[in-house]
C-alpha angles and dihedrals in degrees: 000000000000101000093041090057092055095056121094099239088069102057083048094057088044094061089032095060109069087048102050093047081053099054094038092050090041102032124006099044097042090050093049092051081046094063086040099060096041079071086054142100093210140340104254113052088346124172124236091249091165131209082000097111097042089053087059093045092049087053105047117097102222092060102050081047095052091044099051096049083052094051096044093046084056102050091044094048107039099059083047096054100045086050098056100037093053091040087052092044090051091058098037087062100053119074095281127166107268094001088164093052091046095053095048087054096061094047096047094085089061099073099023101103113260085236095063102045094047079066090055085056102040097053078048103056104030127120092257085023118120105262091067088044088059095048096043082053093070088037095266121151117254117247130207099233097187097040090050144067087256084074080082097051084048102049084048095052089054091048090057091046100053101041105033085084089068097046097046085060101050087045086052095052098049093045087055088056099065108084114248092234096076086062095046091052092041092061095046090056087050105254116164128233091259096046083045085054092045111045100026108030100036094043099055095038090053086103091055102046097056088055095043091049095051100047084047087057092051094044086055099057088058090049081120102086087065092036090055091049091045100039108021127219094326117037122177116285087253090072094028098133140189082256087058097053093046094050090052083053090053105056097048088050093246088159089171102059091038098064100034092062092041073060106056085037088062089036095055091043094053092045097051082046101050081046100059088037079060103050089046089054083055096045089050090054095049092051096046 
């Protein structure tokens, strides 16, 4: 006993414990009943009945509705996201005025409390918000943000703004990381700035970008939290999410459906995650 406690996997397995009986009582185990009652009838003295619940869920039109504004604010944001995160990092990392300031600007809405900058947004896309002052001000129209399908350009706006900073980071570090002489003696063979970018950057921030792209994918499908503070409890069918479904279900007890569409929602995301593990394993292998 003595020995065993010496030895440095069981100090691991000290400091790994408590947080490992947290994350089975308040994650795992309530995940695993979840899948279990999609398969049931009801929650107290339910019957197995199936695929049952997810055949109703498939064929209601909210949720197709609420899957497909997820999916497509997923596919919209995330390139975006990956663009402008890896552009600003680019210039961050080059010797730009107030590139500290800079820095610590993108970063800030990190650790600003997502309530208080919904409030920003809100006095900024209401109807006698700002941004309509400023366009009434060139004798533009004014636009209801929240009560049209411009709700969706400007959740995706919000998303970009509160989790570029992140990324930025993530795109410095790894820039910082490719030593300044494959440039040098890119430049002395003649290589332009766009092959520099292509067979140098890219290459050497591949690592990076798949990581920055899945935990982009993963961050979008909990854009809810800022859609519910921006919208309410109905939002316009453009913003209309998988959050928004569940928590309807939530509160008229539709645990089902609740939980069978908890379950696709974890299903899609790992497989859009084992997929882009996968093309990251083949990737590696090319470039080896």
């Amino acid at each position: 006993m003595k020995n065993w406690l010496r030895k440095d996997i069981s100090v691991a397995v000290m400091f790994l414990v408590p947080s490992g009986v947290g994350f089975a009582m308040f994650y795992l185990i309530p995940f695993i009943m979840g899948v279990i009652y999609s398969f049931m009838d009801n929650t107290i003295d339910g019957h197995f009945v199936g695929l049952d619940n997810y055949r109703e869920l498939l064929a209601s039109n909210s949720f197709r509705k609420a899957a497909y504004n997820t999916f497509y604010f997923t596919a919209v944001s995330v390139p975006l996201m990956l663009l402008l995160s890896l552009g600003l990092a680019i210039l961050l990392n080059k010797s730009t005025y107030l590139r500290k300031w800079l820095r610590t600007a993108y970063v800030l809405p990190l650790v600003v409390p997502v309530a208080s900058i919904i409030l920003i947004w809100q006095m900024l896309f209401d109807w006698n918000g700002s941004l309509n002052a400023w366009l009434g001000s060139f004798g533009y129209a004014r636009v209801d943000w929240m009560k049209t399908d411009a709700a969706r350009i400007v959740v995706i706006v919000v998303y970009l703004w509160k989790n570029m900073g992140y990324n930025v980071i993530l795109f410095l570090a790894g820039l910082q990381q490719i030593p300044k002489d494959y440039y040098e003696t890119a430049q002395i063979e003649g290589a332009g700035r766009l092959r520099q970018f292509g067979n140098i950057t890219l290459v050497y921030l591949t690592s990076t970008m798949f990581f920055v792209v899945i935990m982009s994918i993963i961050n979008s499908f909990k854009v809810f939290r800022e859609t519910y503070l921006i919208a309410g409890d109905y939002p316009h069918d453009s913003i209309y999410m998988m959050q928004h479904y569940m928590n309807n279900m939530f509160m008229s007890m539709d645990i089902q459906k609740l939980t069978a569409a908890a379950t696709l929602m974890f299903g899609c995301i790992l497989l859009i995650v084992l997929g882009m593990f996968a093309l990251e394993r083949r990737h590696r292998q090319f470039m080896e």
